[in-house]
CSV table of C-alpha atoms in Angstrom, one decimal:
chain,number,residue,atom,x,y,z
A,13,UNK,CA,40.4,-129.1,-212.3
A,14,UNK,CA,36.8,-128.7,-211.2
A,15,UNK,CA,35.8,-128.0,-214.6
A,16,UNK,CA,36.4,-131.6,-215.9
A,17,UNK,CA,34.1,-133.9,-213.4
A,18,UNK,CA,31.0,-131.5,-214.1
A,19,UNK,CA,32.0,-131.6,-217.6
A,20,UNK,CA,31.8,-134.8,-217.5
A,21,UNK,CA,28.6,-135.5,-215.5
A,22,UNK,CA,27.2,-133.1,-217.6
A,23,UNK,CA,28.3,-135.2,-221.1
A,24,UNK,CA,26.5,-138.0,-218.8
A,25,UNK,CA,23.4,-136.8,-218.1
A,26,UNK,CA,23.1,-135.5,-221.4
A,27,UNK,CA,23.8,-139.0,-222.7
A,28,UNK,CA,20.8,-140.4,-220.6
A,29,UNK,CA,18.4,-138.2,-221.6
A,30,UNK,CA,19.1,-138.8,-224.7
A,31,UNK,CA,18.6,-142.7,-224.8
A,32,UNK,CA,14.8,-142.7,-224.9
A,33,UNK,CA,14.9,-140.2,-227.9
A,34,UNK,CA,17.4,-141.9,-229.4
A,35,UNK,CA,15.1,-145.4,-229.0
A,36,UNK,CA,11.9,-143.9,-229.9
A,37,UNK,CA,14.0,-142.9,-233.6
A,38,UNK,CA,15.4,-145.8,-234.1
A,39,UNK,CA,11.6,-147.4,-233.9
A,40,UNK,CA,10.5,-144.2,-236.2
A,41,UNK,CA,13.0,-145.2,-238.6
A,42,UNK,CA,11.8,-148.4,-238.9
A,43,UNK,CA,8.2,-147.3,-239.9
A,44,UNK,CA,9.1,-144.2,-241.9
A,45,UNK,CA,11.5,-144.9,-245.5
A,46,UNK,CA,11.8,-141.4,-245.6
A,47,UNK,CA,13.3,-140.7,-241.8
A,48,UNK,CA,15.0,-143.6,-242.4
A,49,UNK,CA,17.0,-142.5,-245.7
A,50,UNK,CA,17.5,-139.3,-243.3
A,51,UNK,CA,19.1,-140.3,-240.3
A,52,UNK,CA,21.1,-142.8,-242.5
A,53,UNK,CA,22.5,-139.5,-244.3
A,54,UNK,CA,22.9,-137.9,-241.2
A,55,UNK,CA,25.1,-140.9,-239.6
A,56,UNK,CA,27.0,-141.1,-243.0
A,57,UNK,CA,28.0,-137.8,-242.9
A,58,UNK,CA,29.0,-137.7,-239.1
A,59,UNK,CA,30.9,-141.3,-240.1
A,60,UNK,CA,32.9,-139.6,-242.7
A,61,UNK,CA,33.5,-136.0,-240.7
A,62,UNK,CA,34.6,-137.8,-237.5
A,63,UNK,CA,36.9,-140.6,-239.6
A,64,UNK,CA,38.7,-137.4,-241.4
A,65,UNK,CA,38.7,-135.7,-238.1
A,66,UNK,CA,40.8,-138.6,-236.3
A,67,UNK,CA,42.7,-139.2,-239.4
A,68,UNK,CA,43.8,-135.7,-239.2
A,69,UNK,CA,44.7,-135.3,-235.8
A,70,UNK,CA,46.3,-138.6,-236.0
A,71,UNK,CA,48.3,-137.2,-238.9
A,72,UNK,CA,47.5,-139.9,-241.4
A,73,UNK,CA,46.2,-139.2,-245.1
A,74,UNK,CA,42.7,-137.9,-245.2
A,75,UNK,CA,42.6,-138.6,-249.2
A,76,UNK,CA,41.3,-142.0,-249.2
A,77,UNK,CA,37.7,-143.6,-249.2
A,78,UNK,CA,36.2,-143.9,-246.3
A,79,UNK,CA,33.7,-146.9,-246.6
A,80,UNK,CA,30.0,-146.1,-245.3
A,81,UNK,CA,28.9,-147.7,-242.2
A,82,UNK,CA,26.5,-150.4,-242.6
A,83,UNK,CA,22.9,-149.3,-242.2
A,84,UNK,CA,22.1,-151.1,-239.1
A,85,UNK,CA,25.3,-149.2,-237.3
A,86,UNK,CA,24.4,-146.5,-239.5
A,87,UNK,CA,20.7,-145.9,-238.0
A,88,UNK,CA,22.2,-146.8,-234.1
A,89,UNK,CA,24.9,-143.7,-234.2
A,90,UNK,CA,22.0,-141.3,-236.2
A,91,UNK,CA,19.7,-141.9,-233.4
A,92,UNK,CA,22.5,-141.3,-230.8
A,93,UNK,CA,23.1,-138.3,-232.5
A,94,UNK,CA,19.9,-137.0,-232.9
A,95,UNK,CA,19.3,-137.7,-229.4
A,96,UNK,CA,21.6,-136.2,-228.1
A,97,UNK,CA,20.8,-133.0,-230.2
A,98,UNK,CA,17.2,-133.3,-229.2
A,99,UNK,CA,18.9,-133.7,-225.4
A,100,UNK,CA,20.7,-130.4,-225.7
A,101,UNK,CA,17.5,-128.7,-227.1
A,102,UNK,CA,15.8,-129.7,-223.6
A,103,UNK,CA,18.5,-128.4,-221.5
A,104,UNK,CA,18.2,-125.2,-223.4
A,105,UNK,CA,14.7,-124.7,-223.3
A,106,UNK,CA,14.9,-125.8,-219.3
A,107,UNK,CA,17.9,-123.4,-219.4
A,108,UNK,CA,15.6,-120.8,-221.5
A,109,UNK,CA,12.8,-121.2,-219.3
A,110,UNK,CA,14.3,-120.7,-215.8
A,111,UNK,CA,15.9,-117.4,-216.9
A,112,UNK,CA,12.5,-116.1,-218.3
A,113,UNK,CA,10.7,-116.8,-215.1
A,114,UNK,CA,13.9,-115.3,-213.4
A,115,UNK,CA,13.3,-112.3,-215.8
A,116,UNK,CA,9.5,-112.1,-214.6
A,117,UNK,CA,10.3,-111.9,-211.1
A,118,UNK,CA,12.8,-109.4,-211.3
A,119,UNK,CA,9.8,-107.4,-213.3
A,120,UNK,CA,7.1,-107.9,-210.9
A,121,UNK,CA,9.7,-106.9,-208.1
A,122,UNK,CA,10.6,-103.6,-209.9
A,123,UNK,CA,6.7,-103.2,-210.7
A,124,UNK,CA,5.9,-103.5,-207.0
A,125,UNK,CA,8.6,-101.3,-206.1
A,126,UNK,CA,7.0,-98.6,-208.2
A,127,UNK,CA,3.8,-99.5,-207.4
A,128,UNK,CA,4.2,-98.9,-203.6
A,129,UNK,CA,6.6,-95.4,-205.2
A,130,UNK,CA,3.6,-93.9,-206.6
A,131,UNK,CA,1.5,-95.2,-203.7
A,132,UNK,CA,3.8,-93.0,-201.3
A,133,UNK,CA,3.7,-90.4,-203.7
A,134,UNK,CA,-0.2,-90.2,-203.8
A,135,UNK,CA,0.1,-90.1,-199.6
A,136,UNK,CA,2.4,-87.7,-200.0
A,137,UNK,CA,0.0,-85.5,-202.7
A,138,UNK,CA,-2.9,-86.4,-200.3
A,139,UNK,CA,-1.5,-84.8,-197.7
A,140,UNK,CA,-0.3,-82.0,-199.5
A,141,UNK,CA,-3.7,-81.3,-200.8
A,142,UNK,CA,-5.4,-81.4,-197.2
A,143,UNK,CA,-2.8,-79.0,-195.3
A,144,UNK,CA,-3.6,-76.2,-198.5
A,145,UNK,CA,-7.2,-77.3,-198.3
A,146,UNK,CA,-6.6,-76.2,-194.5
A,147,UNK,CA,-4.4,-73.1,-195.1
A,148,UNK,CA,-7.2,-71.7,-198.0
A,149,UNK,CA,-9.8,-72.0,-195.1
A,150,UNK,CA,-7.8,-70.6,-193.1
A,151,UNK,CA,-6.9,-67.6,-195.9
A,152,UNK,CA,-11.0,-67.4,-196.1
A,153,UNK,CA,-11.4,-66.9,-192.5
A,154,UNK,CA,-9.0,-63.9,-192.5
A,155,UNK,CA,-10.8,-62.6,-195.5
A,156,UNK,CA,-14.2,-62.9,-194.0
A,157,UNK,CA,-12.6,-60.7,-190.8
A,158,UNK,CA,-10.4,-58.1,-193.0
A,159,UNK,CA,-14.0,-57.7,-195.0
A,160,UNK,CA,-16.1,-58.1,-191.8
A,161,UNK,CA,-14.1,-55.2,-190.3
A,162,UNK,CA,-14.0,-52.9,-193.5
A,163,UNK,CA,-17.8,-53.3,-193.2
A,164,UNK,CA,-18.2,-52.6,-189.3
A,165,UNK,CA,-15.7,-49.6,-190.4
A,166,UNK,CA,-17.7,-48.3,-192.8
A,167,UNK,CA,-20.9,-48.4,-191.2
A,168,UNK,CA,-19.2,-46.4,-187.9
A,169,UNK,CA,-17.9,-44.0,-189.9
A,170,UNK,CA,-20.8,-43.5,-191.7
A,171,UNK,CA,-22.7,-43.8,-188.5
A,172,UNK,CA,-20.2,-41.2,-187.2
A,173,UNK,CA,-20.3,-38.7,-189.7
A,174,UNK,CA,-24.1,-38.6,-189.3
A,175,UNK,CA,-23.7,-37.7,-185.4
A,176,UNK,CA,-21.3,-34.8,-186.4
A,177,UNK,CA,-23.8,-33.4,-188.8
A,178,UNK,CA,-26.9,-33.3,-186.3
Protein backbone atom coordinates (compact mmCIF):
# COMPACT_ATOMS: atom_id res chain seq x y z
CA UNK A 1 0.00 0.00 0.00
CA UNK A 2 3.19 2.12 0.51
CA UNK A 3 4.01 1.69 -2.90
CA UNK A 4 1.22 3.80 -4.42
CA UNK A 5 1.69 7.46 -2.50
CA UNK A 6 5.52 7.44 -3.50
CA UNK A 7 4.46 6.29 -6.81
CA UNK A 8 2.58 8.95 -6.96
CA UNK A 9 4.75 11.73 -5.56
CA UNK A 10 7.19 10.43 -7.67
CA UNK A 11 4.72 10.82 -11.08
CA UNK A 12 4.45 14.49 -9.28
CA UNK A 13 7.73 15.58 -9.03
CA UNK A 14 8.53 14.23 -12.19
CA UNK A 15 5.56 16.30 -13.63
CA UNK A 16 7.17 19.56 -12.12
CA UNK A 17 10.35 19.26 -13.39
CA UNK A 18 9.22 18.76 -16.40
CA UNK A 19 7.08 22.08 -16.81
CA UNK A 20 9.97 24.36 -17.51
CA UNK A 21 11.31 21.92 -20.28
CA UNK A 22 8.17 21.46 -21.53
CA UNK A 23 7.71 25.68 -21.71
CA UNK A 24 11.10 26.29 -22.99
CA UNK A 25 9.77 23.66 -26.20
CA UNK A 26 6.85 24.94 -26.73
CA UNK A 27 8.78 28.53 -27.20
CA UNK A 28 11.44 26.39 -29.47
CA UNK A 29 8.71 25.30 -31.48
CA UNK A 30 7.57 28.38 -32.19
CA UNK A 31 10.91 29.65 -33.69
CA UNK A 32 12.03 26.40 -35.31
CA UNK A 33 9.53 24.88 -38.46
CA UNK A 34 11.54 21.94 -38.29
CA UNK A 35 11.13 21.14 -34.28
CA UNK A 36 7.89 22.24 -34.78
CA UNK A 37 6.83 19.58 -37.67
CA UNK A 38 8.65 17.19 -35.01
CA UNK A 39 7.02 17.44 -31.85
CA UNK A 40 3.72 17.78 -33.81
CA UNK A 41 4.66 14.07 -35.20
CA UNK A 42 5.61 13.07 -31.88
CA UNK A 43 2.09 14.26 -30.17
CA UNK A 44 0.31 12.70 -33.26
CA UNK A 45 1.60 9.52 -32.81
CA UNK A 46 1.15 9.49 -28.90
CA UNK A 47 -2.63 10.85 -29.80
CA UNK A 48 -3.31 7.90 -31.90
CA UNK A 49 -1.28 5.16 -29.64
CA UNK A 50 -3.08 6.34 -26.42
CA UNK A 51 -6.74 6.66 -28.29
CA UNK A 52 -6.24 2.80 -29.54
CA UNK A 53 -4.95 2.07 -26.13
CA UNK A 54 -8.21 3.31 -24.34
CA UNK A 55 -10.32 2.01 -27.09
CA UNK A 56 -8.93 -1.26 -26.46
CA UNK A 57 -9.08 -1.56 -22.88
CA UNK A 58 -12.41 -0.06 -23.12
CA UNK A 59 -13.32 -2.90 -25.55
CA UNK A 60 -14.57 -0.72 -28.32
CA UNK A 61 -13.44 -1.00 -32.12
CA UNK A 62 -9.87 0.13 -32.72
CA UNK A 63 -10.64 0.09 -36.72
CA UNK A 64 -11.73 3.52 -37.10
CA UNK A 65 -10.01 6.95 -37.81
CA UNK A 66 -8.77 8.61 -35.21
CA UNK A 67 -8.88 12.43 -36.11
CA UNK A 68 -5.43 14.30 -35.37
CA UNK A 69 -5.37 16.75 -32.66
CA UNK A 70 -5.32 20.22 -33.67
CA UNK A 71 -1.72 21.66 -33.76
CA UNK A 72 -2.06 24.00 -30.92
CA UNK A 73 -3.18 20.92 -28.57
CA UNK A 74 -0.91 19.00 -30.60
CA UNK A 75 2.38 21.11 -29.75
CA UNK A 76 1.00 21.49 -25.71
CA UNK A 77 0.89 17.44 -25.19
CA UNK A 78 4.52 17.05 -27.37
CA UNK A 79 6.09 19.36 -25.01
CA UNK A 80 4.51 17.60 -22.05
CA UNK A 81 5.82 14.63 -23.36
CA UNK A 82 9.10 15.63 -24.16
CA UNK A 83 9.33 17.02 -20.88
CA UNK A 84 8.66 14.67 -19.11
CA UNK A 85 11.20 12.38 -21.09
CA UNK A 86 13.86 15.01 -20.67
CA UNK A 87 12.54 14.83 -16.66
CA UNK A 88 13.28 11.17 -16.47
CA UNK A 89 16.64 11.58 -18.28
CA UNK A 90 17.58 13.96 -15.18
CA UNK A 91 16.57 11.63 -12.55
CA UNK A 92 18.65 9.12 -14.24
CA UNK A 93 21.67 10.88 -14.66
CA UNK A 94 21.13 12.27 -10.74
CA UNK A 95 20.30 8.53 -10.17
CA UNK A 96 23.60 7.63 -12.44
CA UNK A 97 25.69 10.04 -10.74
CA UNK A 98 25.10 9.23 -7.05
CA UNK A 99 25.93 5.58 -7.60
CA UNK A 100 29.20 6.46 -9.50
CA UNK A 101 30.35 8.63 -6.62
CA UNK A 102 29.04 5.74 -4.33
CA UNK A 103 31.24 3.47 -6.60
CA UNK A 104 34.34 5.85 -6.06
CA UNK A 105 34.13 5.68 -2.43
CA UNK A 106 33.78 2.22 -2.04
CA UNK A 107 37.22 2.23 -4.38
CA UNK A 108 39.14 4.72 -2.46
CA UNK A 109 37.99 2.75 0.84
CA UNK A 110 39.32 -0.64 -0.63
CA UNK A 111 42.49 1.40 -2.01
CA UNK A 112 43.19 2.62 1.53
CA UNK A 113 42.57 -0.56 2.98
CA UNK A 114 45.34 -1.97 0.89
CA UNK A 115 47.29 0.84 1.08
CA UNK A 116 47.68 0.76 4.93
CA UNK A 117 47.94 -3.68 4.00
CA UNK A 118 51.05 -3.18 2.26
CA UNK A 119 52.14 -0.44 4.63
CA UNK A 120 51.98 -3.19 7.58
CA UNK A 121 53.55 -5.48 5.36
CA UNK A 122 56.61 -3.18 4.68
CA UNK A 123 56.75 -2.86 8.80
CA UNK A 124 56.51 -6.18 8.99
CA UNK A 125 59.58 -6.78 6.12
CA UNK A 126 61.37 -3.95 7.94
CA UNK A 127 61.58 -5.60 10.88
CA UNK A 128 62.28 -8.79 9.50
CA UNK A 129 65.17 -7.38 7.66
CA UNK A 130 66.69 -5.67 10.95
CA UNK A 131 66.40 -8.81 13.37
CA UNK A 132 68.54 -11.01 10.33
CA UNK A 133 70.64 -7.91 9.92
CA UNK A 134 71.15 -8.56 13.78
CA UNK A 135 71.40 -12.37 13.79
CA UNK A 136 74.23 -12.18 10.58
CA UNK A 137 76.22 -9.81 13.00
CA UNK A 138 75.78 -11.86 15.39
CA UNK A 139 76.80 -15.15 12.99
CA UNK A 140 80.00 -12.73 12.12
CA UNK A 141 80.89 -12.36 15.69
CA UNK A 142 81.05 -16.15 16.24
CA UNK A 143 82.94 -16.47 13.09
CA UNK A 144 85.53 -13.95 13.99
CA UNK A 145 85.89 -16.09 17.61
CA UNK A 146 85.75 -19.78 15.97
CA UNK A 147 88.56 -18.14 13.50
CA UNK A 148 90.19 -16.03 16.20
CA UNK A 149 90.62 -19.30 18.27
CA UNK A 150 91.76 -21.63 15.30
CA UNK A 151 94.38 -18.93 14.91
CA UNK A 152 95.48 -18.64 18.76
CA UNK A 153 95.38 -22.60 18.34
CA UNK A 154 97.58 -22.79 15.69
CA UNK A 155 100.11 -20.47 16.77
CA UNK A 156 100.30 -22.47 20.46
CA UNK A 157 100.75 -25.48 18.83
CA UNK A 158 103.05 -24.34 16.64
CA UNK A 159 104.60 -22.42 19.46
CA UNK A 160 104.49 -25.74 21.36
CA UNK A 161 105.92 -27.97 19.05
CA UNK A 162 108.91 -25.65 18.87
CA UNK A 163 109.49 -25.94 22.76
CA UNK A 164 109.43 -29.82 22.42
CA UNK A 165 112.05 -29.73 19.79
CA UNK A 166 114.70 -27.55 21.79
Amino acid sequence: MVVFPVLKLGTLTLRTLAKPIANRLKKDAGLHPKFRQFILNIAQAHHRFTTTMQRRILGRSTEIEIRPLDEERAIQSASDILGEVAGLAVIYEVQRNSRAEELRKQEQEASKKKCLELAKEVENLKASKKKDKEEMENLKLRLEKVEGRSFLDMFKFWNAKEKQAQ
